mmCIF file of C-alpha atoms in Angstrom:
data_model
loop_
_atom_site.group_PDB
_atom_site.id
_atom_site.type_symbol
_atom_site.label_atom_id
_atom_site.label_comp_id
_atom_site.label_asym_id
_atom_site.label_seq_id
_atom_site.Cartn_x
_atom_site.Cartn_y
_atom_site.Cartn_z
ATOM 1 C CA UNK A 1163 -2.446 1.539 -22.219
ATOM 2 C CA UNK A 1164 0.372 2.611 -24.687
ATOM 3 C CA UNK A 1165 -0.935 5.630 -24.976
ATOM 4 C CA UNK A 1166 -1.054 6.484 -21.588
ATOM 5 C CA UNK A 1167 2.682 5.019 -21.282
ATOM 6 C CA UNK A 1168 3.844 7.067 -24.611
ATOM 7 C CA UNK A 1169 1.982 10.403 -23.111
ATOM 8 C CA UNK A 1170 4.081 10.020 -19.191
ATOM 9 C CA UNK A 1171 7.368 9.328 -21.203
ATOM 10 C CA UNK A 1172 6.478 12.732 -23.620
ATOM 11 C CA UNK A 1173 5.586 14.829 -20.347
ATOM 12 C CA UNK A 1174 8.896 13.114 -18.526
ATOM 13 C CA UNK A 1175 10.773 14.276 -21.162
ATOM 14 C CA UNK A 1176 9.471 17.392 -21.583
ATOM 15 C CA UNK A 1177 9.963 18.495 -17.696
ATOM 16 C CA UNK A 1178 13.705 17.333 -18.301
ATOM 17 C CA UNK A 1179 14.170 19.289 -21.008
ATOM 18 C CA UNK A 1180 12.574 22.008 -19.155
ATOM 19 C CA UNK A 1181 14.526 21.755 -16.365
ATOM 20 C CA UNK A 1182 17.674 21.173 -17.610
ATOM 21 C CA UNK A 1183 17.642 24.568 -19.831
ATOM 22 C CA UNK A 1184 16.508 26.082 -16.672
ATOM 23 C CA UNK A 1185 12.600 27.179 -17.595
ATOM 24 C CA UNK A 1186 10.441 24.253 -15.741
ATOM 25 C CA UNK A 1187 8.833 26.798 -13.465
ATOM 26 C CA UNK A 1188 6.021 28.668 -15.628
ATOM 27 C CA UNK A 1189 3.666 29.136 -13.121
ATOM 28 C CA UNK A 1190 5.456 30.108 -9.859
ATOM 29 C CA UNK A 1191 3.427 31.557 -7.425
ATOM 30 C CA UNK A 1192 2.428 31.373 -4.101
ATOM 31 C CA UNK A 1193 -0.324 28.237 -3.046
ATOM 32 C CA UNK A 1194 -1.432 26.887 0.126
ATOM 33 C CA UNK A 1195 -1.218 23.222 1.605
ATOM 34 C CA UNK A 1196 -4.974 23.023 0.734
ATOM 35 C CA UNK A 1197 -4.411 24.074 -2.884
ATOM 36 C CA UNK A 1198 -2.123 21.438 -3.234
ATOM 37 C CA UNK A 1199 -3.451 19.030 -1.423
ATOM 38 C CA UNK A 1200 -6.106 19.351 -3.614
ATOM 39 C CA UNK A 1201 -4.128 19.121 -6.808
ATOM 40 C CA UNK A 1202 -1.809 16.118 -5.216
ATOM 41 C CA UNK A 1203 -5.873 14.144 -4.119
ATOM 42 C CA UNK A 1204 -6.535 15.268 -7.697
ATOM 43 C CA UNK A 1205 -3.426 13.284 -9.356
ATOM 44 C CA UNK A 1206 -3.214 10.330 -7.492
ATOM 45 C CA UNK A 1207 -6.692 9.541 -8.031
ATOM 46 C CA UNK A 1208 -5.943 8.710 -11.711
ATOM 47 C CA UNK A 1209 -3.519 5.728 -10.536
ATOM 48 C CA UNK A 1210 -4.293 2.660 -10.281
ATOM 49 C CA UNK A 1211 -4.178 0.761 -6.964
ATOM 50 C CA UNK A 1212 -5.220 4.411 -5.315
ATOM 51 C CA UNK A 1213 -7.316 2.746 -2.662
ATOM 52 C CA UNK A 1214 -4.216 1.369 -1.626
ATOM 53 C CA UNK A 1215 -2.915 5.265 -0.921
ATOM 54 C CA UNK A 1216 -3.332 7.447 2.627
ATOM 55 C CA UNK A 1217 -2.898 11.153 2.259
ATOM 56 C CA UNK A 1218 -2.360 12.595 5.911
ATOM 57 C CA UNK A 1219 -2.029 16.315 6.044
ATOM 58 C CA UNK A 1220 0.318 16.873 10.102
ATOM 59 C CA UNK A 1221 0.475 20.798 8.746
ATOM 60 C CA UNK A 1222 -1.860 23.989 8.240
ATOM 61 C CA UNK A 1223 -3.441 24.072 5.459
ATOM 62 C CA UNK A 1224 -3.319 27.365 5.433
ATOM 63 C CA UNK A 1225 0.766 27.088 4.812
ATOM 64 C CA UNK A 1226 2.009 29.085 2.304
ATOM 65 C CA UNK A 1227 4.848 27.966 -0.412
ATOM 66 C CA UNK A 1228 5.757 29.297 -3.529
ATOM 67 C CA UNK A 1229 5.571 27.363 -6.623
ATOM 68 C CA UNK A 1230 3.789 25.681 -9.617
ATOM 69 C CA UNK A 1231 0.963 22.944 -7.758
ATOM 70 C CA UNK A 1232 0.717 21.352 -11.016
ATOM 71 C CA UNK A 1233 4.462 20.047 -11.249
ATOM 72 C CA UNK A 1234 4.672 19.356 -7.547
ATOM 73 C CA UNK A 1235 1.530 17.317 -7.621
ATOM 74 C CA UNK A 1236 3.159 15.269 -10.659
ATOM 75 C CA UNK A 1237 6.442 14.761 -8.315
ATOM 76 C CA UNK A 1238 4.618 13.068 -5.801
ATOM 77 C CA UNK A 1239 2.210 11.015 -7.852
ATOM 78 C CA UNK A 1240 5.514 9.831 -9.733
ATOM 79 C CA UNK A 1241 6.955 8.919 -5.780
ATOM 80 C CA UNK A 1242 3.127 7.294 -5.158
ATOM 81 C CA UNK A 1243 3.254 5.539 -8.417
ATOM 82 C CA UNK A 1244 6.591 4.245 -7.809
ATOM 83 C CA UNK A 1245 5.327 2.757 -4.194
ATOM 84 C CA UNK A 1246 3.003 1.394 -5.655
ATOM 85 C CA UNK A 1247 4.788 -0.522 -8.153
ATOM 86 C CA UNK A 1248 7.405 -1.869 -6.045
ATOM 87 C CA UNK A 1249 5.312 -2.162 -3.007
ATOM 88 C CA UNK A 1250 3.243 -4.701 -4.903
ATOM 89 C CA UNK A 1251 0.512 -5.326 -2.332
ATOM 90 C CA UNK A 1252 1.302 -2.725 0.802
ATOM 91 C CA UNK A 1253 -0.152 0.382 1.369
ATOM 92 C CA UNK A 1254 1.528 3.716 0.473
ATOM 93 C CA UNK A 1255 1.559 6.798 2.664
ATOM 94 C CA UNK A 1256 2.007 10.716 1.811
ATOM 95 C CA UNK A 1257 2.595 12.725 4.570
ATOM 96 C CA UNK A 1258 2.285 16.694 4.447
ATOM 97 C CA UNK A 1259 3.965 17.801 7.424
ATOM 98 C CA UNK A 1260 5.487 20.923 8.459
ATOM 99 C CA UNK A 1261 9.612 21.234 8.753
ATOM 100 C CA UNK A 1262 11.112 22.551 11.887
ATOM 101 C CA UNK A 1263 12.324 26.353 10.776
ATOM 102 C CA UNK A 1264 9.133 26.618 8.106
ATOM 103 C CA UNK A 1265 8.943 25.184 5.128
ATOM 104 C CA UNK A 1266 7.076 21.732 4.262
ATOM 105 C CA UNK A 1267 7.894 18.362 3.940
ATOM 106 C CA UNK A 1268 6.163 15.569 2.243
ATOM 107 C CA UNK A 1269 7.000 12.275 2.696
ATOM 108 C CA UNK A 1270 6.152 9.060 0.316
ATOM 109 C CA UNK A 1271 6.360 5.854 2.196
ATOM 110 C CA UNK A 1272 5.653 2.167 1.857
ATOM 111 C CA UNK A 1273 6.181 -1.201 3.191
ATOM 112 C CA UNK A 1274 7.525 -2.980 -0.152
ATOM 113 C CA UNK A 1275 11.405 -3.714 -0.449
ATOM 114 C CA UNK A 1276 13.233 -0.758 -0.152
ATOM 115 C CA UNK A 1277 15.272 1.393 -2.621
ATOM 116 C CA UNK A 1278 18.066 -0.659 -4.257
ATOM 117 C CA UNK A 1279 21.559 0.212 -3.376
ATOM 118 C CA UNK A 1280 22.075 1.729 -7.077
ATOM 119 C CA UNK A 1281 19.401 4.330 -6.705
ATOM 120 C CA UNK A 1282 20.270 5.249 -3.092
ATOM 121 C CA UNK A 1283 23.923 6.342 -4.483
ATOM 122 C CA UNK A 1284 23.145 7.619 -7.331
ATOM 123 C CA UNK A 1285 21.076 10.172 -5.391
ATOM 124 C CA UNK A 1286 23.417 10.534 -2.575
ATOM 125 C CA UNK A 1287 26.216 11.760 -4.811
ATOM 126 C CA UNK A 1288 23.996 13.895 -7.156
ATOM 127 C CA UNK A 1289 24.926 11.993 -10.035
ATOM 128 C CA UNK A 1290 22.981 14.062 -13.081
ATOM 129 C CA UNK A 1291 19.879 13.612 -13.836
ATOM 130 C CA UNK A 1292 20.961 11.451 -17.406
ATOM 131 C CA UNK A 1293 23.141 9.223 -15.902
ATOM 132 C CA UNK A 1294 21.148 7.689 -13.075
ATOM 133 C CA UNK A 1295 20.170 3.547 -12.702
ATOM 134 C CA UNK A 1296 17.103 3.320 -15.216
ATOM 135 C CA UNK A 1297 14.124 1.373 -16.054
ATOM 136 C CA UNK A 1298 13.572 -1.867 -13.532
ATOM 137 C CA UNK A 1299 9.919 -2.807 -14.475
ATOM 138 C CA UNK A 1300 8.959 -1.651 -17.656
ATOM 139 C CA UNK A 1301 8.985 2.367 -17.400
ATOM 140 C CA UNK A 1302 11.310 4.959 -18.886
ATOM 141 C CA UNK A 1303 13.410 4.917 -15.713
ATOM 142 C CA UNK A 1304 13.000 8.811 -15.403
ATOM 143 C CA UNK A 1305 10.412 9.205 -12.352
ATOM 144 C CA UNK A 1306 12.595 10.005 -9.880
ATOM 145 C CA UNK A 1307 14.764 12.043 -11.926
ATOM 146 C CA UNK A 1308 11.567 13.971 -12.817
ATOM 147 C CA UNK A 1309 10.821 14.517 -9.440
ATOM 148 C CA UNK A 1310 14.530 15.681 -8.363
ATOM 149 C CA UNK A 1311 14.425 18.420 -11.212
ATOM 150 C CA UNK A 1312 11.120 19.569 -9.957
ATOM 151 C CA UNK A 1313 11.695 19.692 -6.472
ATOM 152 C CA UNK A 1314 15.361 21.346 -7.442
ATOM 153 C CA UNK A 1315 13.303 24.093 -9.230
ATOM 154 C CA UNK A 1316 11.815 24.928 -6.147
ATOM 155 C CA UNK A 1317 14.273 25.289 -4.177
ATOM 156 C CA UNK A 1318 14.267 22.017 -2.290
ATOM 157 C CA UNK A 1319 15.905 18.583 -1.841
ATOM 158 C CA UNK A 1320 15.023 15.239 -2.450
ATOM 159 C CA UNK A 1321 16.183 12.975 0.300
ATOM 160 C CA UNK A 1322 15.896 8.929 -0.492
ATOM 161 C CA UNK A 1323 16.352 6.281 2.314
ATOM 162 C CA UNK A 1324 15.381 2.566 3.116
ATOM 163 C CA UNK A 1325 13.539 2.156 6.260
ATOM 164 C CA UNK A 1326 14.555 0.067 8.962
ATOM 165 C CA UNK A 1327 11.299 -1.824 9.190
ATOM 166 C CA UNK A 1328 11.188 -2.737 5.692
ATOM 167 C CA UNK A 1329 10.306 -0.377 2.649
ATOM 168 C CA UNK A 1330 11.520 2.445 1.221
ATOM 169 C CA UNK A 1331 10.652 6.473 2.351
ATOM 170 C CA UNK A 1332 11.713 9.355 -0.522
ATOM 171 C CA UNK A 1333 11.131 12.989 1.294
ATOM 172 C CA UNK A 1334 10.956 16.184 -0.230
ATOM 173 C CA UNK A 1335 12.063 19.090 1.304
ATOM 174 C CA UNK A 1336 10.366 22.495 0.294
ATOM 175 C CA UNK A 1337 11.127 26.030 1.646
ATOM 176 C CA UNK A 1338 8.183 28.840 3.238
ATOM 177 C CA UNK A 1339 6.911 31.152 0.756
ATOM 178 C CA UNK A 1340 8.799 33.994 0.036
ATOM 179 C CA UNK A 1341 7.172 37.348 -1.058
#
């Protein structure tokens, strides 16, 4: 188990470091909602409580986007993982769904209780990446910073919100392939 902890907080680091001199994206090119479905099915698999997680695909799968499927996968398994932490016993939903205007959107929701009012801000205003409310439960406190330099890299946002029912819903927002 600590090596599996001690491994995340290496590759967390290592994506930050990556990211913040600018060079995360090595293997940019152009995949299809299948192909990362696939590689996203492929990650989250490996987490525990997974049976608690519904992948719904709402888009082609023939979609096009540009990017590495590797380092997207890891952004949402890091929003999954996070569900399922917080969400304790609730299931977890990813959503693949296409954006109005092209592009796609994939949204991580579940029923646990909601974002705390630190996080929401700190995201709202952008606040870097190394300054942002840490570790709650034991982790390094970098997963969603992780995720925000990925999706950043790709030419996305990150959009984080409570939901009015009860849980918390983190979206990110990724642009139609360009040639």
């Amino acid at each position: 188990k600590l090596v599996g902890r001690m491994t995340g907080l290496v590759e967390g680091l290592l994506i930050l470091v990556r990211a913040d001199a600018g060079h995360l994206l090595l293997d940019r090119s152009e995949l299809t909602l299948a192909d990362l479905e696939t590689t996203v099915g492929e990650v989250i698999a490996q987490l525990p409580g997974r049976e608690r997680v519904k992948m719904t695909c709402q888009a082609p799968r023939e979609m096009k986007i540009n990017g590495d499927s590797l380092l997207l996968a890891i952004a949402v398994r890091n929003l999954v993982a996070n569900s399922l932490l917080y969400a304790h016993e609730g299931s977890v939903e990813a959503t693949f769904a296409e954006r109005a205007g092209g592009g796609l959107e994939i949204c991580v929701e579940d029923q646990g209780p909601g974002l705390p009012a630190d996080v929401l801000a700190a995201f709202a205003e952008e606040t870097p990446a190394d300054v942002l409310p840490g570790n709650r439960t034991g982790g390094a406190g970098l997963g969603l910073s992780i995720v925000r330099a990925i999706v950043e890299s790709h030419g996305g946002t990150l959009l984080l919100e409570n939901r009015s029912e009860s849980g918390g819903r983190v979206t990110i927002r990724l642009p139609a392939a360009t040639p």
